[in-house]
Amino acid sequence: MKLVDLQREAEHLSPEERRKLIGFLVSIDIRKDRAELERRLNDQAPEGWIGLKEAERRLKNDRV
């Protein structure tokens, strides 16, 4: 099914069904984000590490 088909179908959902769909889609993103975060935290390979100065530079550039 194409995205445009899903969008058309979503237009016909009741408000409650739309809220459930939104919750489902958000939960998918949260699970994927959590899995990526766990993967990064568990990565022991030093080649993936950055120094404090580089972390500060990235944070400054991202305005975090």
Coordinates of C-alpha atoms in Angstrom, one line a residue:
M1 CA 0.0 0.0 0.0
K2 CA 1.3 3.5 -0.9
L3 CA 1.5 6.4 1.6
V4 CA -1.2 8.3 -0.3
D5 CA -3.5 5.3 0.1
L6 CA -2.9 5.3 3.8
Q7 CA -3.5 9.0 4.1
R8 CA -6.8 8.7 2.3
E9 CA -7.8 5.8 4.6
A10 CA -6.8 7.9 7.7
E11 CA -9.1 10.7 6.6
H12 CA -12.1 8.3 7.1
L13 CA -11.1 7.2 10.6
S14 CA -13.1 8.4 13.6
P15 CA -11.3 10.8 16.0
E16 CA -10.7 8.0 18.4
E17 CA -9.3 5.7 15.7
R18 CA -7.0 8.6 14.5
R19 CA -5.7 9.0 18.0
K20 CA -5.0 5.3 18.3
L21 CA -3.2 5.4 14.9
I22 CA -1.1 8.4 16.0
G23 CA -0.2 6.6 19.2
F24 CA 0.8 3.5 17.3
L25 CA 3.0 5.5 14.9
V26 CA 4.7 7.4 17.7
S27 CA 5.3 4.2 19.6
I28 CA 7.1 2.8 16.5
D29 CA 9.4 5.8 16.4
I30 CA 10.1 5.5 20.2
R31 CA 11.0 1.9 19.9
K32 CA 13.4 2.5 17.0
D33 CA 15.0 5.5 18.8
R34 CA 15.4 3.4 22.0
A35 CA 17.0 0.5 20.0
E36 CA 19.4 2.9 18.4
L37 CA 20.3 4.6 21.7
E38 CA 20.9 1.2 23.3
R39 CA 23.1 0.1 20.4
R40 CA 25.2 3.3 20.7
L41 CA 25.5 3.0 24.5
N42 CA 26.5 -0.6 24.3
D43 CA 29.1 0.0 21.5
Q44 CA 32.5 -0.6 23.0
A45 CA 34.5 0.2 19.8
P46 CA 36.8 3.2 20.4
E47 CA 36.7 4.2 16.8
G48 CA 33.1 5.4 17.4
W49 CA 34.1 7.7 20.3
I50 CA 34.6 11.4 20.1
G51 CA 36.5 13.7 22.4
L52 CA 35.1 16.3 24.7
K53 CA 36.1 19.2 22.4
E54 CA 34.4 17.5 19.5
A55 CA 31.2 16.9 21.6
E56 CA 31.2 20.5 22.6
R57 CA 31.6 21.7 19.0
R58 CA 28.7 19.4 17.9
L59 CA 26.5 20.6 20.7
K60 CA 27.2 24.2 19.9
N61 CA 26.5 23.7 16.2
D62 CA 23.3 21.9 17.0
R63 CA 22.4 24.7 19.5
V64 CA 21.7 22.2 22.2

